[in-house]
PDB file of C-alpha atoms in Angstrom:
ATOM      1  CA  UNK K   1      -5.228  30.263 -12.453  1.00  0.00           C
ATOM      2  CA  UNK K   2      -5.991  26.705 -11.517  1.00  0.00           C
ATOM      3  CA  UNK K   3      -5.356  25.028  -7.995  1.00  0.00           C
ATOM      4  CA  UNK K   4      -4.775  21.256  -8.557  1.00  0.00           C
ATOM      5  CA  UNK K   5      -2.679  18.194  -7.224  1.00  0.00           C
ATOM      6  CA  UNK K   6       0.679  18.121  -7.865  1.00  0.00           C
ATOM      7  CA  UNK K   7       1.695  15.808 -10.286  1.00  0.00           C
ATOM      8  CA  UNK K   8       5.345  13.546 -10.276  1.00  0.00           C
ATOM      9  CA  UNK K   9       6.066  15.344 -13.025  1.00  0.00           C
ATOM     10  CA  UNK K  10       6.111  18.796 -11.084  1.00  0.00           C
ATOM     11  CA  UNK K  11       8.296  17.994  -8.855  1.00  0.00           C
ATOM     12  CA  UNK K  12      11.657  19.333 -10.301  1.00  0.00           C
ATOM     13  CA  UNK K  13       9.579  22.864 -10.558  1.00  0.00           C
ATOM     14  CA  UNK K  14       8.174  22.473  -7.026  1.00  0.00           C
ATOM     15  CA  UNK K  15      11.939  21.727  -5.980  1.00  0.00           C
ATOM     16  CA  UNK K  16      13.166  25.199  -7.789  1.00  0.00           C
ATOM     17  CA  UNK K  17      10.592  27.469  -5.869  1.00  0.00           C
ATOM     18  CA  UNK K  18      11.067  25.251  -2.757  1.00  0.00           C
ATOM     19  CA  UNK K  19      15.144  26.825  -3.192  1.00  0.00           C
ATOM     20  CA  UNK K  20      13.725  30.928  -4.219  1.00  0.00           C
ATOM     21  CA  UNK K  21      11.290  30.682  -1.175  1.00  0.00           C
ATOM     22  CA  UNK K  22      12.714  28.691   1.680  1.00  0.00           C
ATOM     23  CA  UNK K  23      17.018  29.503   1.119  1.00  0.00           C
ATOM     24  CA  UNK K  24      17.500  28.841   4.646  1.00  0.00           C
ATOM     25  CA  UNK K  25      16.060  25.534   4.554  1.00  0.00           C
ATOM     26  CA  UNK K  26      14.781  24.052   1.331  1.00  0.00           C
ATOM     27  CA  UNK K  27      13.305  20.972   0.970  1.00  0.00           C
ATOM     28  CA  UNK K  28      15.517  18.979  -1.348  1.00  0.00           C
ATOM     29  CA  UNK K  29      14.326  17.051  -4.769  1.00  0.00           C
ATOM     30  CA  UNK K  30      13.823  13.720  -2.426  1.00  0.00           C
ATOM     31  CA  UNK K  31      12.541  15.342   0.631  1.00  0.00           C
ATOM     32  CA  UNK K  32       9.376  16.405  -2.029  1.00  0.00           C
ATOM     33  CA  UNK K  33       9.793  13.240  -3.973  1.00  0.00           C
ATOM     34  CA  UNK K  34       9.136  10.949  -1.298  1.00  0.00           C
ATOM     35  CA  UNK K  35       6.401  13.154   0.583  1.00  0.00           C
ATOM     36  CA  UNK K  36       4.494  12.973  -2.985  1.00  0.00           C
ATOM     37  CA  UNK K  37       4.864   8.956  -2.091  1.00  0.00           C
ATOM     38  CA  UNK K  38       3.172   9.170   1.006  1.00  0.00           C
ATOM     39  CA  UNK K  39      -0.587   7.715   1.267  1.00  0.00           C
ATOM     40  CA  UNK K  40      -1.106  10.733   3.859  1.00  0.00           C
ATOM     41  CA  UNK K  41       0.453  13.837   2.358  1.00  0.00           C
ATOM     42  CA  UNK K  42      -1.437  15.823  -0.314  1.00  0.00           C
ATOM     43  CA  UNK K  43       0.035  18.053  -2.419  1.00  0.00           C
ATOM     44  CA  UNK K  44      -1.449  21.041  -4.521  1.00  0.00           C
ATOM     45  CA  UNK K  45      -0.416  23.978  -6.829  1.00  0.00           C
ATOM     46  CA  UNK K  46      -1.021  26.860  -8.356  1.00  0.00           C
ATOM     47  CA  UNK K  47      -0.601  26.482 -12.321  1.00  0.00           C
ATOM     48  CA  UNK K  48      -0.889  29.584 -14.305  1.00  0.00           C
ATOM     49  CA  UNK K  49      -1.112  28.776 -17.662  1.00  0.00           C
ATOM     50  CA  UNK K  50       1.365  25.531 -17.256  1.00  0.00           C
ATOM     51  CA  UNK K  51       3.776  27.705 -15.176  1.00  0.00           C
ATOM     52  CA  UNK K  52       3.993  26.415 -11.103  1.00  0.00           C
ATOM     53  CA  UNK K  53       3.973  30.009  -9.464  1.00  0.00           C
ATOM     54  CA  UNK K  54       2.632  28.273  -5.798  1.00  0.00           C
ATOM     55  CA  UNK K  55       2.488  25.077  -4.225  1.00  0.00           C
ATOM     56  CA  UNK K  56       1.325  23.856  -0.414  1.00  0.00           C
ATOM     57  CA  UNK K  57       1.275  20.340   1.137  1.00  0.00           C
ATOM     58  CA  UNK K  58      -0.442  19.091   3.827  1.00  0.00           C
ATOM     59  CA  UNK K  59      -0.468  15.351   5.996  1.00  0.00           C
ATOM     60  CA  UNK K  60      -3.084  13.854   7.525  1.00  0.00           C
ATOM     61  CA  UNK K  61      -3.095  11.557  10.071  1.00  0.00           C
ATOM     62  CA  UNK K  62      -6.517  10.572  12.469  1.00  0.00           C
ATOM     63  CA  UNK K  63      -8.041  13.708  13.360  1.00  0.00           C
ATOM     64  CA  UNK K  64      -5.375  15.402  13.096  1.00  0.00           C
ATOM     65  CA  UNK K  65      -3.271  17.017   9.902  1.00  0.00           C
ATOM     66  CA  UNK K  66       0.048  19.341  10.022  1.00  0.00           C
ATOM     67  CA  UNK K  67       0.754  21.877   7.022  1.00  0.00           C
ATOM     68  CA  UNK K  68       4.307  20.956   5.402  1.00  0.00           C
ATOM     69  CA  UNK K  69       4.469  23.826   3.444  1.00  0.00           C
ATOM     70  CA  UNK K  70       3.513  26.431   1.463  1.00  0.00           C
ATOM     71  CA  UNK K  71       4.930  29.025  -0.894  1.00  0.00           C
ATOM     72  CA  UNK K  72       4.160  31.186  -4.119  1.00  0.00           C
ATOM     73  CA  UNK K  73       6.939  32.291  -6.070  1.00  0.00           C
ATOM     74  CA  UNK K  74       7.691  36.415  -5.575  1.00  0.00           C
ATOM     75  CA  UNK K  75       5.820  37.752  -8.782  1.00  0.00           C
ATOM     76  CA  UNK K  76       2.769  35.922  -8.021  1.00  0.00           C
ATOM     77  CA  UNK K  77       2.575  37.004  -4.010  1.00  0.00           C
ATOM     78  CA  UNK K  78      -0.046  39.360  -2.545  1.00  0.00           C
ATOM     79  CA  UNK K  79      -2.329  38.472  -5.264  1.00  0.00           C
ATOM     80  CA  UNK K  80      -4.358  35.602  -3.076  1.00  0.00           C
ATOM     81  CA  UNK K  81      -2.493  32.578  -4.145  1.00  0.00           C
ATOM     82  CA  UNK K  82      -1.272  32.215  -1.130  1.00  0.00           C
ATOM     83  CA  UNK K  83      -5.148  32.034   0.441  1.00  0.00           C
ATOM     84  CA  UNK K  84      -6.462  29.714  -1.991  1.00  0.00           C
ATOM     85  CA  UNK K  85      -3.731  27.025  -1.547  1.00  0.00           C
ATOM     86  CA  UNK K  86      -3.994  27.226   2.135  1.00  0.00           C
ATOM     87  CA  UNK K  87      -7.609  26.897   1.936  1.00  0.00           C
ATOM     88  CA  UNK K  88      -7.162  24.022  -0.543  1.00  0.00           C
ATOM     89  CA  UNK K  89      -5.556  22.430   1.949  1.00  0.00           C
ATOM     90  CA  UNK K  90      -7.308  22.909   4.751  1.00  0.00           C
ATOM     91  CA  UNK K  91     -10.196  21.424   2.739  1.00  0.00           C
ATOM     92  CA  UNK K  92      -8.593  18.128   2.111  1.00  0.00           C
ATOM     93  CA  UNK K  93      -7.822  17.876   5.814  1.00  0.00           C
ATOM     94  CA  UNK K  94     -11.424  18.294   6.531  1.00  0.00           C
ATOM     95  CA  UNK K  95     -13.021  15.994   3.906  1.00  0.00           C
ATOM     96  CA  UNK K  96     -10.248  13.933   5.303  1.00  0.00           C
ATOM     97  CA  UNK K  97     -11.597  13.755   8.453  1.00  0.00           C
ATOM     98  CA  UNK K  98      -8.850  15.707  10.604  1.00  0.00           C
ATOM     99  CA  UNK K  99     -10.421  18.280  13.148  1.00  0.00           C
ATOM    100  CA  UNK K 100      -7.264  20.267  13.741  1.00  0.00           C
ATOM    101  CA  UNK K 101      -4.851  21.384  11.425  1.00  0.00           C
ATOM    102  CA  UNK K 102      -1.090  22.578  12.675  1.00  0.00           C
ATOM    103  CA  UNK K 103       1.596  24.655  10.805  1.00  0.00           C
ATOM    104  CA  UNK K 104       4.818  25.807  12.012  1.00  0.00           C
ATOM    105  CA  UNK K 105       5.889  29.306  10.696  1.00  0.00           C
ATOM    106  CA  UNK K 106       9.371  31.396  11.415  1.00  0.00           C
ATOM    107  CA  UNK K 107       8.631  34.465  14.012  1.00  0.00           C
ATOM    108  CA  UNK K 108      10.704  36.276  11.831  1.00  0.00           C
ATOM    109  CA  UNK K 109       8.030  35.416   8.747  1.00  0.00           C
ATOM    110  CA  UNK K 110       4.922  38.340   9.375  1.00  0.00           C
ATOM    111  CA  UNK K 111       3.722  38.217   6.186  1.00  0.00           C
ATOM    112  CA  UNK K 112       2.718  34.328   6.437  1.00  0.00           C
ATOM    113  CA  UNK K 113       1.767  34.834  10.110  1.00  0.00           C
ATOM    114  CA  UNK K 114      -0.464  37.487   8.641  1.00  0.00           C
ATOM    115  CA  UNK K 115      -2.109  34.736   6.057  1.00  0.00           C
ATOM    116  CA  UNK K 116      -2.461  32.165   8.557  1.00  0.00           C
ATOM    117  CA  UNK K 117      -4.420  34.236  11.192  1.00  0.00           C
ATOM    118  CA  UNK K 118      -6.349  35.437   7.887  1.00  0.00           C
ATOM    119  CA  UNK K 119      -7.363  31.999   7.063  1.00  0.00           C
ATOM    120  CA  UNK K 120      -8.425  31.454  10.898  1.00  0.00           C
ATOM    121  CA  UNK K 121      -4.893  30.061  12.607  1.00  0.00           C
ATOM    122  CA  UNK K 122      -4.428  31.056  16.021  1.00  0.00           C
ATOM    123  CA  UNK K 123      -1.127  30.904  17.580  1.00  0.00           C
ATOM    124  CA  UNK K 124      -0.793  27.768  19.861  1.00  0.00           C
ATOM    125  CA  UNK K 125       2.876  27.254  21.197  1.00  0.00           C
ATOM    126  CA  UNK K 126       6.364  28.540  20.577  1.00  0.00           C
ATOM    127  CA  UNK K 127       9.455  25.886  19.770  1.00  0.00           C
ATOM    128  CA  UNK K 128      12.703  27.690  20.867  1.00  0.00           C
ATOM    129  CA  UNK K 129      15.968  27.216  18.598  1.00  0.00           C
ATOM    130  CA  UNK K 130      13.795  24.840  16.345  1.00  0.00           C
ATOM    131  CA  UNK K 131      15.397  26.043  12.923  1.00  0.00           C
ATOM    132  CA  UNK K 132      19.194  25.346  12.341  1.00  0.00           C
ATOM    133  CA  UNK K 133      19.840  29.195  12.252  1.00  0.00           C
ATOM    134  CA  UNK K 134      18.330  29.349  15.595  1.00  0.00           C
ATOM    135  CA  UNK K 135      15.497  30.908  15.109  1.00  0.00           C
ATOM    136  CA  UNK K 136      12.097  30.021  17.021  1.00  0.00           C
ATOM    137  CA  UNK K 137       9.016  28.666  15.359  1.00  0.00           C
ATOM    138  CA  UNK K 138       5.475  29.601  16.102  1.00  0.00           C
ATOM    139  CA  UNK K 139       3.077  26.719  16.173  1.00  0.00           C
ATOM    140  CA  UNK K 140      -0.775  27.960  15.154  1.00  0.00           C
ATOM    141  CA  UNK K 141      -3.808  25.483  14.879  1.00  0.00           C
ATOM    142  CA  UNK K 142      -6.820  26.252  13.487  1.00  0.00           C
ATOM    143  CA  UNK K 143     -10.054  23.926  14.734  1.00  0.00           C
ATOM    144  CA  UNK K 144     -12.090  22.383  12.286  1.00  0.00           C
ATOM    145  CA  UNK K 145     -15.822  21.970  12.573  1.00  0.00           C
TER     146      UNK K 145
END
């Protein structure tokens, strides 16, 4: 398993596990294609012998850097993917200079709340009604030495 930037040429694959993870929501094709254009977004995977089973993105901006996303396809979760990904990109915010990082997460979504207070998120605020379902989001920070 290698972590590693995302490439343009990922994209289409990113899209397709953007779709399996997120239904609700998905980012679409352009959403991801123009992000990947962005001097402050980074992007990184998880490539398993050629095959994109997890990807994350991050943007940074001052001291300051908000997680976009982050998913690993079913098969491939539980097996730390997930952790190394998130770390990833909490690395690139630091090198980056940011000295708090941000991620908004579903309350209905345990599991990732689980991985982000793992990786050393704390919860920070609540956004009421923020998804177009309805459903609240949990904002969590994690403070960067």
């Amino acid at each position: 398993m290698e972590i590693r930037s995302w490439k343009y040429c990922d994209i289409s694959r990113i899209a397709e596990l953007e779709k399996e993870c997120f239904p609700k929501e998905p980012w679409s094709f352009q959403m991801l294609a123009s992000s990947f254009d962005s001097e402050t977004f980074y992007g990184v995977l998880a490539d398993d012998c050629g095959e994109i089973v997890g990807y994350g993105g991050i943007t940074v901006a001052g001291d300051s850097a908000d997680i976009d996303n982050v998913a690993v396809t079913e098969y491939f979760r539980n097996s730390g993917i997930g952790t190394e990904i998130l770390q990833s990109l909490v690395n690139i915010a630091r090198v980056e200079g940011a000295k708090k990082v941000f991620l908004e997460v579903r309350v209905s979504n345990s599991v990732a709340m689980g991985l982000y207070l793992k990786c050393g998120f704390k919860g920070a605020y609540a956004r009421t009604r923020y998804y177009s379902d309805g459903e609240d989001c949990l904002v969590m920070v994690k403070e960067l030495g």
